[in-house]
Short mmCIF file of C-alpha atoms in Angstrom, two decimals:
data_model
loop_
_atom_site.label_atom_id
_atom_site.label_comp_id
_atom_site.label_asym_id
_atom_site.label_seq_id
_atom_site.Cartn_x
_atom_site.Cartn_y
_atom_site.Cartn_z
CA MET A 1 26.74 -25.66 4.73
CA GLN A 2 23.55 -27.12 4.87
CA THR A 3 21.84 -27.34 8.05
CA SER A 4 18.41 -29.23 7.40
CA VAL A 5 17.38 -31.90 5.27
CA PHE A 6 14.67 -29.35 3.88
CA GLU A 7 17.09 -26.40 3.93
CA ALA A 8 16.08 -24.24 0.69
CA SER A 9 18.41 -24.23 -2.30
CA PRO A 10 20.59 -21.18 -3.03
CA LYS A 11 18.09 -19.77 -5.69
CA VAL A 12 15.26 -20.17 -3.55
CA ALA A 13 16.83 -18.52 -0.74
CA GLU A 14 17.52 -15.98 -3.06
CA LEU A 15 14.14 -15.60 -4.21
CA LEU A 16 12.77 -15.70 -0.78
CA GLN A 17 14.79 -12.64 0.12
CA ARG A 18 13.22 -10.59 -2.75
CA TYR A 19 9.86 -11.68 -2.21
CA GLU A 20 10.12 -10.70 1.59
CA HIS A 21 11.56 -7.33 0.60
CA PHE A 22 8.41 -6.98 -1.67
CA LEU A 23 5.76 -7.56 1.13
CA LYS A 24 7.10 -5.38 3.34
CA GLU A 25 7.60 -2.77 1.24
CA HIS A 26 4.46 -2.90 -0.62
CA ILE A 27 2.20 -5.17 0.80
CA PHE A 28 1.99 -5.15 4.28
CA PRO A 29 1.25 -1.29 4.48
CA ILE A 30 -1.77 -1.54 2.49
CA GLU A 31 -3.26 -4.89 3.34
CA LEU A 32 -5.43 -3.72 5.91
CA GLU A 33 -7.18 -1.05 4.10
CA VAL A 34 -7.79 -3.49 1.09
CA ILE A 35 -8.77 -6.47 3.14
CA TYR A 36 -11.39 -4.37 5.22
CA GLY A 37 -12.43 -1.88 2.83
CA SER A 38 -13.21 -1.97 -0.99
CA PHE A 39 -10.68 -4.47 -2.61
CA LYS A 40 -12.28 -3.01 -6.05
CA ALA A 41 -11.52 0.57 -5.43
CA PHE A 42 -7.89 -0.69 -4.63
CA LEU A 43 -7.67 -2.47 -7.81
CA PRO A 44 -5.70 0.07 -9.92
CA LYS A 45 -3.30 0.19 -7.13
CA LEU A 46 -2.94 -3.59 -7.01
CA ASN A 47 -2.31 -3.86 -10.94
CA GLU A 48 0.39 -1.62 -10.08
CA LEU A 49 1.70 -3.82 -7.44
CA ARG A 50 1.35 -6.39 -10.24
CA ASN A 51 3.26 -5.03 -12.57
CA LEU A 52 5.99 -3.92 -10.37
CA ALA A 53 6.32 -7.76 -9.56
CA LYS A 54 6.40 -8.34 -13.12
CA LYS A 55 9.42 -6.02 -13.62
CA GLU A 56 11.02 -7.19 -10.98
CA GLY A 57 10.81 -10.70 -12.28
CA LEU A 58 8.48 -12.05 -9.31
CA PHE A 59 5.64 -12.63 -11.10
CA ALA A 60 3.89 -16.42 -11.70
CA PRO A 61 6.86 -18.14 -10.06
CA HIS A 62 5.19 -21.49 -10.76
CA LEU A 63 5.07 -21.07 -14.36
CA SER A 64 8.01 -21.81 -16.80
CA THR A 65 10.31 -19.64 -18.00
CA SER A 66 8.70 -20.03 -21.64
CA GLU A 67 4.94 -19.40 -19.81
CA GLY A 68 6.61 -15.86 -18.23
CA GLY A 69 7.27 -17.17 -14.65
CA LEU A 70 10.10 -18.29 -12.73
CA GLY A 71 10.44 -22.04 -13.80
CA LEU A 72 10.06 -23.33 -10.19
CA ASP A 73 9.20 -26.92 -9.37
CA LEU A 74 6.45 -28.04 -6.66
CA PHE A 75 8.79 -28.30 -3.99
CA GLU A 76 10.84 -24.97 -4.64
CA PHE A 77 7.25 -23.35 -5.27
CA ALA A 78 6.56 -24.91 -1.74
CA TYR A 79 8.81 -22.33 0.04
CA ILE A 80 7.58 -19.33 -1.86
CA SER A 81 4.04 -20.18 -1.22
CA GLU A 82 4.60 -20.40 2.23
CA LEU A 83 6.08 -16.67 2.29
CA LEU A 84 3.69 -15.54 0.37
CA GLY A 85 0.74 -16.57 2.67
CA ARG A 86 1.87 -14.31 5.31
CA SER A 87 -0.56 -12.04 3.41
CA PRO A 88 -3.96 -12.16 1.97
CA LEU A 89 -2.53 -10.56 -0.80
CA GLY A 90 0.41 -12.06 -1.34
CA HIS A 91 -0.47 -14.90 -3.89
CA TYR A 92 -2.67 -12.60 -5.53
CA ILE A 93 -0.17 -10.13 -6.54
CA PHE A 94 2.16 -12.64 -7.98
CA ASN A 95 -0.68 -14.22 -9.85
CA CYS A 96 -0.43 -17.31 -8.17
CA GLN A 97 -3.51 -17.28 -6.27
CA ALA A 98 -6.13 -19.82 -5.76
CA PRO A 99 -8.53 -20.93 -8.06
CA ASP A 100 -6.49 -19.27 -11.13
CA ILE A 101 -3.02 -21.69 -10.19
CA GLY A 102 -5.35 -24.67 -10.08
CA ASN A 103 -7.10 -23.82 -13.39
CA MET A 104 -3.52 -22.64 -14.92
CA GLU A 105 -2.05 -26.15 -14.35
CA LEU A 106 -5.44 -28.09 -15.57
CA MET A 107 -5.46 -26.31 -18.57
CA HIS A 108 -1.74 -26.48 -19.38
CA GLN A 109 -2.25 -30.05 -19.23
CA PHE A 110 -5.50 -30.90 -20.75
CA ALA A 111 -7.10 -27.70 -22.56
CA SER A 112 -6.98 -27.81 -26.62
CA GLU A 113 -4.39 -25.14 -27.96
CA GLU A 114 -7.56 -22.79 -28.96
CA LEU A 115 -8.45 -22.63 -25.09
CA LYS A 116 -4.73 -21.97 -24.32
CA ASN A 117 -4.53 -19.22 -26.54
CA LYS A 118 -7.66 -17.25 -25.91
CA TYR A 119 -7.79 -17.83 -22.11
CA LEU A 120 -4.92 -19.56 -20.56
CA LYS A 121 -2.40 -17.15 -21.71
CA PRO A 122 -4.11 -13.93 -20.94
CA LEU A 123 -4.55 -15.75 -17.30
CA GLN A 124 -0.92 -16.64 -16.96
CA GLU A 125 -0.29 -12.83 -17.80
CA GLY A 126 -2.61 -11.87 -14.97
CA LYS A 127 -5.11 -10.26 -17.30
CA ILE A 128 -8.03 -11.70 -16.26
CA ARG A 129 -9.12 -14.07 -13.38
CA SER A 130 -10.82 -17.35 -13.45
CA CYS A 131 -13.12 -19.63 -10.99
CA PHE A 132 -13.72 -23.18 -10.78
CA ALA A 133 -17.48 -24.23 -10.92
CA MET A 134 -17.85 -27.66 -8.79
CA THR A 135 -19.48 -27.52 -5.30
CA GLU A 136 -23.59 -27.64 -5.37
CA PRO A 137 -25.77 -26.46 -2.39
CA GLN A 138 -28.02 -29.32 -2.64
CA HIS A 139 -25.39 -31.86 -2.11
CA ALA A 140 -22.65 -32.82 0.23
CA GLY A 141 -19.51 -31.34 -1.06
CA SER A 142 -17.62 -34.24 0.76
CA ASN A 143 -18.89 -37.08 -1.76
CA PRO A 144 -18.51 -35.15 -5.22
CA VAL A 145 -19.91 -37.95 -7.15
CA HIS A 146 -23.53 -36.31 -6.53
CA LEU A 147 -24.00 -33.70 -9.20
CA SER A 148 -27.19 -32.02 -10.08
CA THR A 149 -25.50 -29.98 -13.13
CA ARG A 150 -26.01 -31.15 -16.40
CA ALA A 151 -24.33 -30.74 -19.78
CA VAL A 152 -26.41 -32.17 -22.74
CA LYS A 153 -24.84 -32.13 -25.74
CA GLU A 154 -27.34 -31.10 -28.81
CA GLY A 155 -25.13 -30.76 -31.98
CA ASP A 156 -21.94 -28.91 -31.90
CA HIS A 157 -22.66 -27.06 -28.41
CA TYR A 158 -23.26 -28.43 -24.72
CA ILE A 159 -26.15 -26.83 -22.94
CA ILE A 160 -25.66 -26.40 -19.39
CA ASN A 161 -28.06 -26.22 -16.18
CA GLY A 162 -27.18 -26.21 -12.96
CA HIS A 163 -26.80 -24.21 -9.14
CA LYS A 164 -23.32 -24.33 -7.85
CA TRP A 165 -22.24 -22.39 -4.66
CA PHE A 166 -18.57 -21.23 -3.18
CA THR A 167 -17.44 -20.71 -6.99
CA SER A 168 -14.53 -18.64 -5.41
CA SER A 169 -13.71 -15.32 -6.57
CA ALA A 170 -16.44 -15.20 -9.16
CA ASP A 171 -16.89 -11.84 -8.70
CA GLY A 172 -14.78 -10.35 -11.69
CA ALA A 173 -13.51 -13.64 -13.23
CA SER A 174 -13.57 -14.01 -17.16
CA PHE A 175 -14.36 -17.56 -16.69
CA THR A 176 -15.06 -20.58 -15.34
CA ILE A 177 -14.21 -24.28 -15.64
CA VAL A 178 -17.93 -26.46 -14.50
CA MET A 179 -17.97 -29.68 -13.52
CA ALA A 180 -21.51 -31.08 -15.01
CA VAL A 181 -22.85 -34.53 -15.52
CA THR A 182 -22.29 -35.24 -19.00
CA ASP A 183 -23.06 -39.08 -19.03
CA PRO A 184 -26.00 -39.68 -16.54
CA GLU A 185 -26.46 -43.52 -17.70
CA ASN A 186 -22.42 -44.17 -17.17
CA GLU A 187 -22.22 -47.27 -14.36
CA ASN A 188 -18.89 -45.95 -13.38
CA PRO A 189 -19.99 -42.81 -11.28
CA TYR A 190 -16.44 -41.46 -11.61
CA GLN A 191 -17.21 -41.34 -15.10
CA LYS A 192 -20.53 -39.54 -15.68
CA ALA A 193 -19.03 -35.82 -15.29
CA SER A 194 -16.47 -33.66 -17.76
CA MET A 195 -15.24 -30.21 -17.12
CA ILE A 196 -16.31 -27.71 -19.46
CA LEU A 197 -14.94 -23.77 -19.55
CA VAL A 198 -17.93 -21.25 -19.90
CA PRO A 199 -16.98 -17.71 -20.57
CA LEU A 200 -19.03 -15.58 -17.58
CA ASP A 201 -20.38 -13.09 -20.31
CA ASN A 202 -22.54 -16.16 -21.46
CA PRO A 203 -26.31 -14.85 -21.43
CA GLY A 204 -27.00 -18.37 -19.56
CA TYR A 205 -24.68 -17.34 -16.82
CA GLN A 206 -25.47 -15.78 -13.48
CA LEU A 207 -23.63 -14.48 -10.10
CA LEU A 208 -26.71 -14.92 -7.71
CA ARG A 209 -24.58 -13.38 -4.71
CA ASN A 210 -21.18 -13.47 -2.80
CA ILE A 211 -22.00 -15.72 0.16
CA PRO A 212 -21.45 -14.15 3.28
CA ILE A 213 -18.92 -15.73 5.35
CA MET A 214 -19.54 -15.38 9.12
CA GLY A 215 -20.92 -11.76 7.80
CA ASP A 216 -18.09 -10.71 5.24
CA ALA A 217 -19.27 -10.99 1.68
CA GLY A 218 -16.52 -9.56 0.26
CA GLU A 219 -16.24 -8.72 -3.45
CA ASP A 220 -13.90 -9.48 -6.51
CA TYR A 221 -10.69 -12.02 -6.01
CA ILE A 222 -11.91 -12.26 -2.24
CA SER A 223 -15.39 -13.55 -2.74
CA HIS A 224 -17.09 -17.14 -2.81
CA GLY A 225 -19.80 -16.72 -5.32
CA GLU A 226 -23.01 -18.57 -5.43
CA VAL A 227 -23.73 -18.90 -9.44
CA LYS A 228 -26.49 -20.50 -11.74
CA PHE A 229 -26.30 -21.92 -15.27
CA THR A 230 -29.42 -21.68 -16.89
CA ASP A 231 -29.79 -23.18 -20.62
CA CYS A 232 -26.17 -22.03 -20.88
CA LYS A 233 -24.67 -22.68 -24.28
CA VAL A 234 -21.16 -23.30 -25.16
CA PRO A 235 -19.34 -24.72 -27.81
CA VAL A 236 -18.27 -28.52 -27.37
CA THR A 237 -14.28 -27.58 -28.29
CA ASN A 238 -14.67 -26.20 -24.69
CA LEU A 239 -14.38 -29.56 -23.10
CA ILE A 240 -11.60 -29.83 -21.00
CA GLY A 241 -9.66 -33.17 -21.68
CA ARG A 242 -11.90 -35.70 -22.47
CA GLU A 243 -15.72 -36.42 -21.70
CA GLY A 244 -16.47 -38.30 -18.46
CA ALA A 245 -12.77 -37.31 -17.49
CA GLY A 246 -14.08 -35.05 -14.80
CA PHE A 247 -13.26 -36.71 -11.62
CA ALA A 248 -10.01 -38.09 -12.85
CA LEU A 249 -8.98 -34.09 -13.74
CA ALA A 250 -10.28 -32.84 -10.63
CA GLN A 251 -7.22 -35.42 -8.59
CA GLU A 252 -4.85 -33.76 -10.94
CA ARG A 253 -5.92 -30.28 -9.68
CA LEU A 254 -6.34 -30.93 -6.22
CA GLY A 255 -2.70 -32.88 -5.46
CA PRO A 256 -0.80 -29.88 -6.06
CA GLY A 257 -3.34 -27.74 -4.91
CA ARG A 258 -3.44 -29.08 -1.34
CA ILE A 259 0.60 -28.12 -1.47
CA HIS A 260 -0.39 -24.69 -2.34
CA HIS A 261 -3.19 -24.46 0.47
CA CYS A 262 -0.73 -25.88 3.10
CA MET A 263 1.91 -23.91 2.90
CA ARG A 264 -0.15 -20.89 2.63
CA TRP A 265 -1.78 -21.49 6.04
CA ILE A 266 2.09 -22.10 7.43
CA GLY A 267 2.58 -18.92 6.40
CA ILE A 268 -0.46 -17.40 7.95
CA CYS A 269 0.65 -19.17 11.10
CA GLU A 270 4.13 -17.90 10.70
CA ARG A 271 2.67 -14.45 10.44
CA ALA A 272 -0.17 -14.74 13.30
CA MET A 273 2.73 -16.26 15.58
CA GLU A 274 5.19 -13.24 14.99
CA MET A 275 2.04 -10.87 15.83
CA MET A 276 1.40 -12.99 19.56
CA CYS A 277 4.84 -12.84 20.40
CA ARG A 278 5.19 -9.09 19.75
CA ARG A 279 1.66 -8.61 21.66
CA ALA A 280 3.25 -10.75 24.52
CA ILE A 281 5.98 -8.46 24.95
CA GLU A 282 4.42 -5.34 24.56
CA ARG A 283 1.40 -5.28 26.49
CA GLU A 284 1.70 -5.39 30.17
CA LEU A 285 -0.35 -6.67 32.60
CA ASP A 286 1.43 -4.23 35.14
CA PRO A 287 4.33 -2.11 34.73
CA GLY A 288 7.46 -4.04 34.15
CA ARG A 289 5.14 -7.26 34.43
CA PRO A 290 4.61 -8.25 29.95
CA LEU A 291 2.26 -11.09 29.08
CA ALA A 292 5.12 -12.92 27.90
CA SER A 293 6.10 -13.46 31.55
CA GLN A 294 2.89 -15.74 31.67
CA GLN A 295 3.73 -19.39 31.69
CA THR A 296 0.42 -19.97 29.57
CA ILE A 297 1.35 -17.38 27.01
CA GLN A 298 4.58 -19.56 26.73
CA ASN A 299 3.33 -22.68 26.16
CA TRP A 300 0.93 -21.26 23.59
CA ILE A 301 3.98 -19.77 21.91
CA ALA A 302 6.14 -23.35 22.11
CA GLU A 303 3.20 -25.43 21.11
CA SER A 304 2.71 -23.24 17.82
CA TYR A 305 6.15 -23.14 17.20
CA ALA A 306 6.49 -26.96 17.29
CA GLU A 307 3.20 -27.52 15.25
CA ILE A 308 4.22 -25.18 12.63
CA LYS A 309 7.61 -26.52 12.27
CA ALA A 310 6.22 -30.01 12.26
CA SER A 311 3.74 -28.61 9.89
CA ARG A 312 6.16 -27.23 7.32
CA LEU A 313 8.39 -30.62 7.61
CA MET A 314 5.25 -32.54 6.83
CA VAL A 315 4.34 -30.57 3.76
CA LEU A 316 7.76 -30.42 2.22
CA ASP A 317 8.18 -33.94 2.43
CA THR A 318 4.89 -34.46 0.62
CA ALA A 319 5.70 -32.15 -2.15
CA PHE A 320 8.88 -33.75 -2.35
CA LYS A 321 7.16 -37.27 -3.35
CA ILE A 322 4.45 -35.47 -5.54
CA GLN A 323 7.34 -34.08 -7.34
CA HIS A 324 9.59 -37.32 -8.12
CA HIS A 325 6.93 -39.97 -7.88
CA GLY A 326 3.58 -38.59 -8.75
CA ALA A 327 0.28 -37.16 -6.29
CA LYS A 328 -1.20 -40.61 -6.39
CA ALA A 329 1.99 -42.20 -4.33
CA ALA A 330 1.75 -39.49 -1.85
CA LYS A 331 -2.26 -39.92 -1.64
CA GLU A 332 -1.78 -40.77 2.21
CA ASP A 333 0.29 -37.96 2.91
CA ILE A 334 -1.91 -35.31 0.90
CA SER A 335 -4.59 -36.42 3.28
CA THR A 336 -2.57 -35.86 6.25
CA ILE A 337 -0.79 -32.83 5.89
CA LYS A 338 -4.38 -31.24 4.78
CA PHE A 339 -6.05 -32.28 8.03
CA TYR A 340 -3.13 -31.85 10.46
CA VAL A 341 -2.34 -28.18 9.35
CA SER A 342 -5.69 -27.07 8.77
CA LYS A 343 -6.06 -27.73 12.33
CA VAL A 344 -2.78 -25.94 13.20
CA LEU A 345 -3.51 -22.85 11.24
CA MET A 346 -7.20 -22.45 13.69
CA ASN A 347 -5.17 -23.52 16.85
CA VAL A 348 -2.49 -20.66 15.94
CA ILE A 349 -4.78 -17.89 14.91
CA ASP A 350 -7.01 -19.02 18.07
CA ARG A 351 -3.81 -18.34 20.30
CA ALA A 352 -2.96 -15.00 18.80
CA ILE A 353 -6.45 -13.54 19.36
CA GLN A 354 -6.51 -14.70 22.87
CA VAL A 355 -2.94 -13.02 23.29
CA HIS A 356 -4.67 -9.78 21.54
CA GLY A 357 -7.54 -9.91 23.96
CA ALA A 358 -10.37 -7.41 22.59
CA LEU A 359 -8.08 -6.08 19.91
CA GLY A 360 -7.81 -9.61 18.51
CA ILE A 361 -11.55 -9.79 17.33
CA THR A 362 -11.67 -6.12 15.68
CA ASP A 363 -11.00 -5.44 12.30
CA ASP A 364 -7.64 -3.75 13.52
CA THR A 365 -5.66 -6.48 12.68
CA MET A 366 -5.76 -9.26 10.17
CA LEU A 367 -6.91 -12.00 12.64
CA SER A 368 -10.24 -11.55 12.36
CA PHE A 369 -10.17 -11.64 8.62
CA TRP A 370 -7.81 -14.98 8.98
CA TYR A 371 -10.51 -16.48 11.62
CA ARG A 372 -13.33 -15.74 9.72
CA HIS A 373 -11.97 -16.85 6.21
CA GLU A 374 -9.74 -19.53 7.21
CA ARG A 375 -12.25 -21.74 9.11
CA GLY A 376 -13.39 -23.25 6.12
CA ALA A 377 -10.09 -24.84 5.65
CA ARG A 378 -11.39 -27.97 7.79
CA ILE A 379 -14.25 -28.07 5.30
CA TYR A 380 -13.01 -27.43 1.79
CA ASP A 381 -10.85 -29.91 -0.39
CA GLY A 382 -12.27 -32.34 1.27
CA PRO A 383 -13.55 -32.15 5.30
CA ASP A 384 -10.86 -33.23 7.52
CA GLU A 385 -13.10 -36.12 8.36
CA VAL A 386 -12.87 -37.53 5.14
CA HIS A 387 -9.12 -37.39 4.97
CA LYS A 388 -8.58 -38.88 8.38
CA SER A 389 -10.90 -41.61 7.25
CA VAL A 390 -8.89 -42.16 3.82
CA LEU A 391 -5.66 -42.65 6.08
CA ALA A 392 -6.98 -44.93 8.69
CA ARG A 393 -8.38 -47.25 6.40
CA LYS A 394 -4.93 -47.40 4.85
CA ILE A 395 -3.08 -48.00 7.95
CA ILE A 396 -5.70 -50.26 9.53
CA LYS A 397 -4.99 -52.25 5.89
CA SER A 398 -1.63 -52.28 6.54
CA TYR A 399 -1.95 -54.52 9.75
CA GLN A 400 -4.39 -56.89 8.13
CA VAL A 401 -3.36 -60.51 7.33
#
């Protein structure tokens, strides 16, 4: 008997059990070594696990069965994404990690058959990785119409010049999709830019550095690159969609992308709360007097539980609306979950760290990694303040006569 309006279907429930077993058996035991060690050194082991995920029929759950995936829709995948979010390696092992999942969705809808065969297919198979170059250090990312990167058409090629950063996972990627201005004179600022695929073996491309995030530069998949394009020459056939449609394509990419992020954040919250509860039970202030007996700790646990549950219901409701009515119909819902869940994420991680005491700020648990790397949740994909403003304007408008 169904016990919740958002209870997972029998198919998804069975998949969740299989994914959970895989996480406990293969991923949790190695994640600390991978995350705080050398990611590149662990690539052979991680590739073994990716191949095992394929063998067990768990690879690329978001893709159609004809593309080698499980054929889950956005609403169904939301459940899987939450569970995989419990480990920083979860989405990566099953080839549904950002930014690749967004690039897969974008190319599936708008890339030419030539680009699909050459780049999308190996990306879907997990043979290569990709990245997405949009944010620029000299412009506020909260207003992306301001871009300095230019792609000038010369014959049957584009010549790209520009400087990008927070091109996540650029280190080790095979290609990027770059947002560049192709029509600077267009009166409509939202029709000036285009998306163009650039192979990263191009001599005009340079990875300047992996940007340290609160002291952690990371490497390979777990990194954020600063990159430069200098007279970077690519065929015009590398255009994604039509020229001038860059911002429209970005919106297509960001709607489902925010669902992926929010469900991953909830998975992190679940894991952090589990760690918080176990620590509260095990750590004693005096013999026979555990942290869990303190009312403040009990309040944190109760508040975390309520916030996580509220977040999950809000995100699943938004996923359902996108699935059945499209991202445009869920615009305000997407803004709401983005700022709400990112704040809950930081609340729960911070409480978990506090309950762990000095241990919480060491690299002996996953908490310090999440605290460093997930603080950006309130900044990327639109800062919280922008999403709150979008929602508030919509609410105010509904009261105006």
